mmCIF file of C-alpha atoms in Angstrom:
data_model
loop_
_atom_site.group_PDB
_atom_site.id
_atom_site.type_symbol
_atom_site.label_atom_id
_atom_site.label_comp_id
_atom_site.label_asym_id
_atom_site.label_seq_id
_atom_site.Cartn_x
_atom_site.Cartn_y
_atom_site.Cartn_z
ATOM 1 C CA ASP S 1 0.000 0.000 0.000
ATOM 2 C CA ALA S 2 1.231 3.482 -0.830
ATOM 3 C CA LYS S 3 2.198 5.456 2.247
ATOM 4 C CA THR S 4 2.822 9.075 3.075
ATOM 5 C CA THR S 5 5.332 10.760 5.379
ATOM 6 C CA GLN S 6 4.621 14.058 7.111
ATOM 7 C CA PRO S 7 6.301 16.038 9.916
ATOM 8 C CA ASN S 8 4.636 15.388 13.262
ATOM 9 C CA SER S 9 4.067 19.057 14.048
ATOM 10 C CA MET S 10 4.501 22.567 12.692
ATOM 11 C CA GLU S 11 3.901 26.071 13.971
ATOM 12 C CA SER S 12 2.863 29.186 12.156
ATOM 13 C CA ASN S 13 2.123 32.750 13.097
ATOM 14 C CA GLU S 14 -1.377 33.989 12.477
ATOM 15 C CA GLU S 15 -1.958 35.577 9.062
ATOM 16 C CA GLU S 16 1.267 34.143 7.638
ATOM 17 C CA PRO S 17 1.435 31.480 4.915
ATOM 18 C CA VAL S 18 1.941 27.851 5.922
ATOM 19 C CA HIS S 19 3.545 25.159 3.792
ATOM 20 C CA LEU S 20 2.773 21.620 4.928
ATOM 21 C CA PRO S 21 4.981 19.026 3.193
ATOM 22 C CA CYS S 22 4.200 15.414 2.359
ATOM 23 C CA ASN S 23 6.403 12.718 0.873
ATOM 24 C CA HIS S 24 4.870 9.830 -1.054
ATOM 25 C CA SER S 25 7.763 8.212 -2.870
ATOM 26 C CA THR S 26 5.858 4.976 -3.657
ATOM 27 C CA ILE S 27 2.917 6.706 -5.328
ATOM 28 C CA SER S 28 1.577 4.996 -8.415
ATOM 29 C CA GLY S 29 0.450 6.738 -11.580
ATOM 30 C CA THR S 30 -3.243 6.388 -10.740
ATOM 31 C CA ASP S 31 -3.122 7.465 -7.085
ATOM 32 C CA TYR S 32 -4.833 10.751 -6.247
ATOM 33 C CA ILE S 33 -3.334 12.960 -3.535
ATOM 34 C CA HIS S 34 -5.882 14.115 -0.968
ATOM 35 C CA TRP S 35 -5.588 16.429 2.018
ATOM 36 C CA TYR S 36 -7.984 16.336 4.918
ATOM 37 C CA ARG S 37 -7.859 18.114 8.245
ATOM 38 C CA GLN S 38 -9.249 17.181 11.619
ATOM 39 C CA LEU S 39 -10.215 19.826 14.129
ATOM 40 C CA PRO S 40 -10.179 18.811 17.807
ATOM 41 C CA SER S 41 -12.954 16.362 18.690
ATOM 42 C CA GLN S 42 -14.351 16.315 15.150
ATOM 43 C CA GLY S 43 -14.279 14.024 12.156
ATOM 44 C CA PRO S 44 -11.886 14.809 9.294
ATOM 45 C CA GLU S 45 -12.989 17.277 6.635
ATOM 46 C CA TYR S 46 -11.934 17.605 3.028
ATOM 47 C CA VAL S 47 -9.398 20.291 2.118
ATOM 48 C CA ILE S 48 -8.197 19.659 -1.428
ATOM 49 C CA HIS S 49 -7.087 16.950 -3.828
ATOM 50 C CA GLY S 50 -5.159 16.574 -7.080
ATOM 51 C CA LEU S 51 -3.545 14.128 -9.472
ATOM 52 C CA THR S 52 -0.716 15.816 -11.389
ATOM 53 C CA SER S 53 -1.360 19.549 -11.706
ATOM 54 C CA ASN S 54 -1.330 22.157 -8.964
ATOM 55 C CA VAL S 55 -4.793 22.905 -7.580
ATOM 56 C CA ASN S 56 -6.378 25.906 -5.879
ATOM 57 C CA ASN S 57 -9.631 26.241 -3.996
ATOM 58 C CA ARG S 58 -11.075 28.644 -1.468
ATOM 59 C CA MET S 59 -9.401 26.851 1.432
ATOM 60 C CA ALA S 60 -5.898 26.132 0.158
ATOM 61 C CA SER S 61 -3.518 25.366 -2.686
ATOM 62 C CA LEU S 62 -1.900 22.051 -3.495
ATOM 63 C CA ALA S 63 1.511 22.005 -5.148
ATOM 64 C CA ILE S 64 2.511 18.633 -6.616
ATOM 65 C CA ALA S 65 6.101 17.861 -7.563
ATOM 66 C CA GLU S 66 6.765 17.016 -11.173
ATOM 67 C CA ASP S 67 7.717 13.421 -10.290
ATOM 68 C CA ARG S 68 4.682 13.251 -7.909
ATOM 69 C CA LYS S 69 6.830 11.874 -5.107
ATOM 70 C CA SER S 70 5.988 14.808 -2.882
ATOM 71 C CA SER S 71 3.372 17.505 -2.458
ATOM 72 C CA THR S 72 2.807 20.623 -0.364
ATOM 73 C CA LEU S 73 -0.406 21.977 1.076
ATOM 74 C CA ILE S 74 -0.341 25.766 1.204
ATOM 75 C CA LEU S 75 -2.558 27.790 3.522
ATOM 76 C CA HIS S 76 -2.169 31.326 2.287
ATOM 77 C CA ARG S 77 -3.000 33.117 5.539
ATOM 78 C CA ALA S 78 -3.206 30.975 8.637
ATOM 79 C CA THR S 79 -5.975 31.759 11.095
ATOM 80 C CA LEU S 80 -6.586 30.369 14.556
ATOM 81 C CA ARG S 81 -9.385 28.262 13.062
ATOM 82 C CA ASP S 82 -6.783 26.465 10.906
ATOM 83 C CA ALA S 83 -5.202 24.813 13.964
ATOM 84 C CA ALA S 84 -5.798 21.120 13.267
ATOM 85 C CA VAL S 85 -4.147 17.869 12.271
ATOM 86 C CA TYR S 86 -3.593 17.788 8.514
ATOM 87 C CA TYR S 87 -3.510 14.434 6.745
ATOM 88 C CA CYS S 88 -1.942 13.762 3.373
ATOM 89 C CA ILE S 89 -3.624 10.692 1.891
ATOM 90 C CA LEU S 90 -3.222 8.655 -1.256
ATOM 91 C CA ARG S 91 -6.369 7.314 -2.864
ATOM 92 C CA ALA S 92 -5.886 4.206 -4.955
ATOM 93 C CA ILE S 93 -8.758 4.308 -7.436
ATOM 94 C CA TYR S 94 -8.433 0.674 -8.430
ATOM 95 C CA THR S 95 -8.679 -0.746 -4.898
ATOM 96 C CA GLY S 96 -12.088 0.470 -3.749
ATOM 97 C CA ASN S 97 -11.091 4.091 -3.365
ATOM 98 C CA GLN S 98 -9.727 3.342 0.074
ATOM 99 C CA PHE S 99 -7.946 6.044 2.047
ATOM 100 C CA TYR S 100 -4.776 5.281 3.983
ATOM 101 C CA PHE S 101 -4.287 7.855 6.712
ATOM 102 C CA GLY S 102 -0.876 8.450 8.260
ATOM 103 C CA THR S 103 -0.362 10.212 11.576
ATOM 104 C CA GLY S 104 -0.619 13.662 10.001
ATOM 105 C CA THR S 105 0.901 17.035 10.897
ATOM 106 C CA SER S 106 -0.409 18.884 13.917
ATOM 107 C CA LEU S 107 -0.508 22.581 13.023
ATOM 108 C CA THR S 108 -0.326 25.152 15.800
ATOM 109 C CA VAL S 109 -1.220 28.732 14.891
ATOM 110 C CA ILE S 110 0.313 31.353 17.148
ATOM 111 C CA PRO S 111 -1.690 34.561 17.639
ATOM 112 C CA ASN L 1 -29.352 17.856 5.137
ATOM 113 C CA ALA L 2 -27.980 16.247 8.294
ATOM 114 C CA GLY L 3 -25.034 14.748 6.384
ATOM 115 C CA VAL L 4 -23.516 11.788 8.236
ATOM 116 C CA THR L 5 -24.837 11.007 11.699
ATOM 117 C CA GLN L 6 -23.608 8.430 14.205
ATOM 118 C CA THR L 7 -25.389 6.800 17.126
ATOM 119 C CA PRO L 8 -24.468 6.709 19.979
ATOM 120 C CA LYS L 9 -21.951 9.485 20.682
ATOM 121 C CA PHE L 10 -20.451 7.762 23.725
ATOM 122 C CA ARG L 11 -20.573 4.236 25.106
ATOM 123 C CA VAL L 12 -18.866 2.260 27.858
ATOM 124 C CA LEU L 13 -18.847 -1.524 27.555
ATOM 125 C CA LYS L 14 -17.530 -4.303 29.732
ATOM 126 C CA THR L 15 -15.225 -6.895 28.181
ATOM 127 C CA GLY L 16 -17.272 -9.521 26.369
ATOM 128 C CA GLN L 17 -20.367 -7.386 25.827
ATOM 129 C CA SER L 18 -21.707 -6.727 22.368
ATOM 130 C CA MET L 19 -23.015 -3.579 20.718
ATOM 131 C CA THR L 20 -23.908 -2.059 17.369
ATOM 132 C CA LEU L 21 -22.918 1.372 16.116
ATOM 133 C CA LEU L 22 -25.257 2.997 13.624
ATOM 134 C CA CYS L 23 -24.205 5.294 10.800
ATOM 135 C CA ALA L 24 -26.769 7.087 8.658
ATOM 136 C CA GLN L 25 -26.317 9.395 5.663
ATOM 137 C CA ASP L 26 -28.891 11.401 3.750
ATOM 138 C CA MET L 27 -26.782 12.292 0.696
ATOM 139 C CA ASN L 28 -27.652 9.185 -1.364
ATOM 140 C CA HIS L 29 -24.009 8.108 -1.350
ATOM 141 C CA GLU L 30 -23.067 4.675 -2.644
ATOM 142 C CA TYR L 31 -19.886 4.197 -0.608
ATOM 143 C CA MET L 32 -19.772 4.030 3.176
ATOM 144 C CA TYR L 33 -16.828 3.394 5.520
ATOM 145 C CA TRP L 34 -16.043 2.633 9.144
ATOM 146 C CA TYR L 35 -12.732 3.825 10.646
ATOM 147 C CA ARG L 36 -11.207 3.696 14.087
ATOM 148 C CA GLN L 37 -8.848 6.266 15.542
ATOM 149 C CA ASP L 38 -6.632 5.467 18.498
ATOM 150 C CA PRO L 39 -5.019 8.252 20.580
ATOM 151 C CA GLY L 40 -2.348 10.156 18.647
ATOM 152 C CA MET L 41 -2.923 8.089 15.534
ATOM 153 C CA GLY L 42 -4.488 8.563 12.149
ATOM 154 C CA LEU L 43 -7.656 6.801 11.077
ATOM 155 C CA ARG L 44 -7.576 3.139 10.062
ATOM 156 C CA LEU L 45 -10.209 1.552 7.845
ATOM 157 C CA ILE L 46 -12.163 -1.297 9.427
ATOM 158 C CA HIS L 47 -14.752 -2.216 6.783
ATOM 159 C CA TYR L 48 -16.361 -0.487 3.870
ATOM 160 C CA SER L 49 -19.293 -0.907 1.503
ATOM 161 C CA VAL L 50 -19.590 0.000 -2.161
ATOM 162 C CA GLY L 51 -23.369 -0.374 -2.240
ATOM 163 C CA GLU L 52 -26.456 -1.756 -0.553
ATOM 164 C CA GLY L 53 -25.975 -5.392 0.394
ATOM 165 C CA THR L 54 -22.183 -5.396 -0.130
ATOM 166 C CA THR L 55 -19.342 -5.123 2.368
ATOM 167 C CA ALA L 56 -15.568 -5.581 2.268
ATOM 168 C CA LYS L 57 -12.692 -5.718 4.739
ATOM 169 C CA GLY L 58 -10.329 -2.849 5.310
ATOM 170 C CA GLU L 59 -7.000 -2.683 7.157
ATOM 171 C CA VAL L 60 -8.172 -3.795 10.615
ATOM 172 C CA PRO L 61 -11.376 -5.896 10.288
ATOM 173 C CA ASP L 62 -10.782 -8.475 13.033
ATOM 174 C CA GLY L 63 -13.323 -8.389 15.855
ATOM 175 C CA TYR L 64 -15.887 -6.389 13.861
ATOM 176 C CA ASN L 65 -18.794 -7.197 11.573
ATOM 177 C CA VAL L 66 -20.814 -4.871 9.366
ATOM 178 C CA SER L 67 -24.062 -4.823 7.456
ATOM 179 C CA ARG L 68 -25.523 -2.543 4.770
ATOM 180 C CA LEU L 69 -29.153 -3.582 4.456
ATOM 181 C CA LYS L 70 -30.276 -0.117 3.388
ATOM 182 C CA LYS L 71 -28.332 2.313 1.226
ATOM 183 C CA GLN L 72 -28.467 5.063 3.822
ATOM 184 C CA ASN L 73 -27.360 2.969 6.812
ATOM 185 C CA PHE L 74 -24.123 1.181 7.676
ATOM 186 C CA LEU L 75 -23.942 -0.796 10.920
ATOM 187 C CA LEU L 76 -20.763 -1.749 12.786
ATOM 188 C CA GLY L 77 -21.032 -4.601 15.275
ATOM 189 C CA LEU L 78 -18.750 -5.753 18.061
ATOM 190 C CA GLU L 79 -19.760 -9.291 19.070
ATOM 191 C CA SER L 80 -17.452 -9.621 22.078
ATOM 192 C CA ALA L 81 -15.809 -6.329 23.027
ATOM 193 C CA ALA L 82 -12.153 -6.251 24.125
ATOM 194 C CA PRO L 83 -10.163 -3.426 25.775
ATOM 195 C CA SER L 84 -8.100 -3.171 22.546
ATOM 196 C CA GLN L 85 -11.257 -1.929 20.844
ATOM 197 C CA THR L 86 -11.321 1.200 22.981
ATOM 198 C CA SER L 87 -11.185 3.911 20.346
ATOM 199 C CA VAL L 88 -13.067 6.662 18.553
ATOM 200 C CA TYR L 89 -15.065 5.291 15.635
ATOM 201 C CA PHE L 90 -15.810 7.398 12.580
ATOM 202 C CA CYS L 91 -18.201 6.671 9.782
ATOM 203 C CA ALA L 92 -17.859 8.257 6.346
ATOM 204 C CA SER L 93 -19.670 8.197 3.026
ATOM 205 C CA SER L 94 -18.899 9.237 -0.540
ATOM 206 C CA TYR L 95 -20.096 9.119 -4.133
ATOM 207 C CA ILE L 96 -18.727 6.417 -6.390
ATOM 208 C CA GLY L 97 -15.055 7.125 -7.255
ATOM 209 C CA GLY L 98 -14.216 9.453 -10.095
ATOM 210 C CA GLU L 99 -12.495 12.813 -10.117
ATOM 211 C CA ASP L 100 -14.711 14.625 -7.640
ATOM 212 C CA TYR L 101 -14.282 12.261 -4.767
ATOM 213 C CA GLU L 102 -14.797 13.440 -1.214
ATOM 214 C CA GLN L 103 -15.476 11.501 1.945
ATOM 215 C CA TYR L 104 -17.910 13.070 4.376
ATOM 216 C CA PHE L 105 -17.288 12.106 7.982
ATOM 217 C CA GLY L 106 -19.600 11.812 10.938
ATOM 218 C CA PRO L 107 -18.845 13.298 14.376
ATOM 219 C CA GLY L 108 -17.533 10.035 15.836
ATOM 220 C CA THR L 109 -18.477 7.582 18.581
ATOM 221 C CA ARG L 110 -16.185 7.350 21.588
ATOM 222 C CA LEU L 111 -16.139 3.760 22.857
ATOM 223 C CA THR L 112 -14.462 2.609 26.049
ATOM 224 C CA VAL L 113 -14.152 -1.092 26.870
ATOM 225 C CA THR L 114 -13.268 -1.871 30.485
#
């Protein structure tokens, strides 16, 4: 199964950009890269996903390396509400669309 | 829409007791999933279903059974609870695969087995 590697924790100052890295060196050509976040005492929620090209939405941007072995989630201006655990997940579309969560990165936002 | 709901929110069981966790979704999703999350860990897939009447094993299926008799409901059963099953259980649902794929998660059920 494809796996991801993320730093255990990161800190950011409020209203500054945050770059959350993820390594996925065993990614296959058909695996999608998904990011979810989990606020304290809640279920995970979708942030963004992509396959090969960089992606932007209202919450964040996803930058995918050309060889797809790594990606970076970019929060353009961190707010206190962005403090959460961020999971980088690979979705294998030919094995039931299962998600394999790692331990994620715990983001602390400093006021 | 309520989205994904889970019943109950909290439960304490004694070793050897049985219980069923209920997950319901009102988004007409085909896929449904059960995960467990242990302290400080990410979520691990227990079982999943790709449609009414079908189920499949995930990463950690031992000690659990599931049923999907109705499209909107996915039940997770523990026949003989063990302390190792103390965890937070999350249910999720999604449309069938494709590009726009998003899993919607419920609020979780916190289970303690003593």
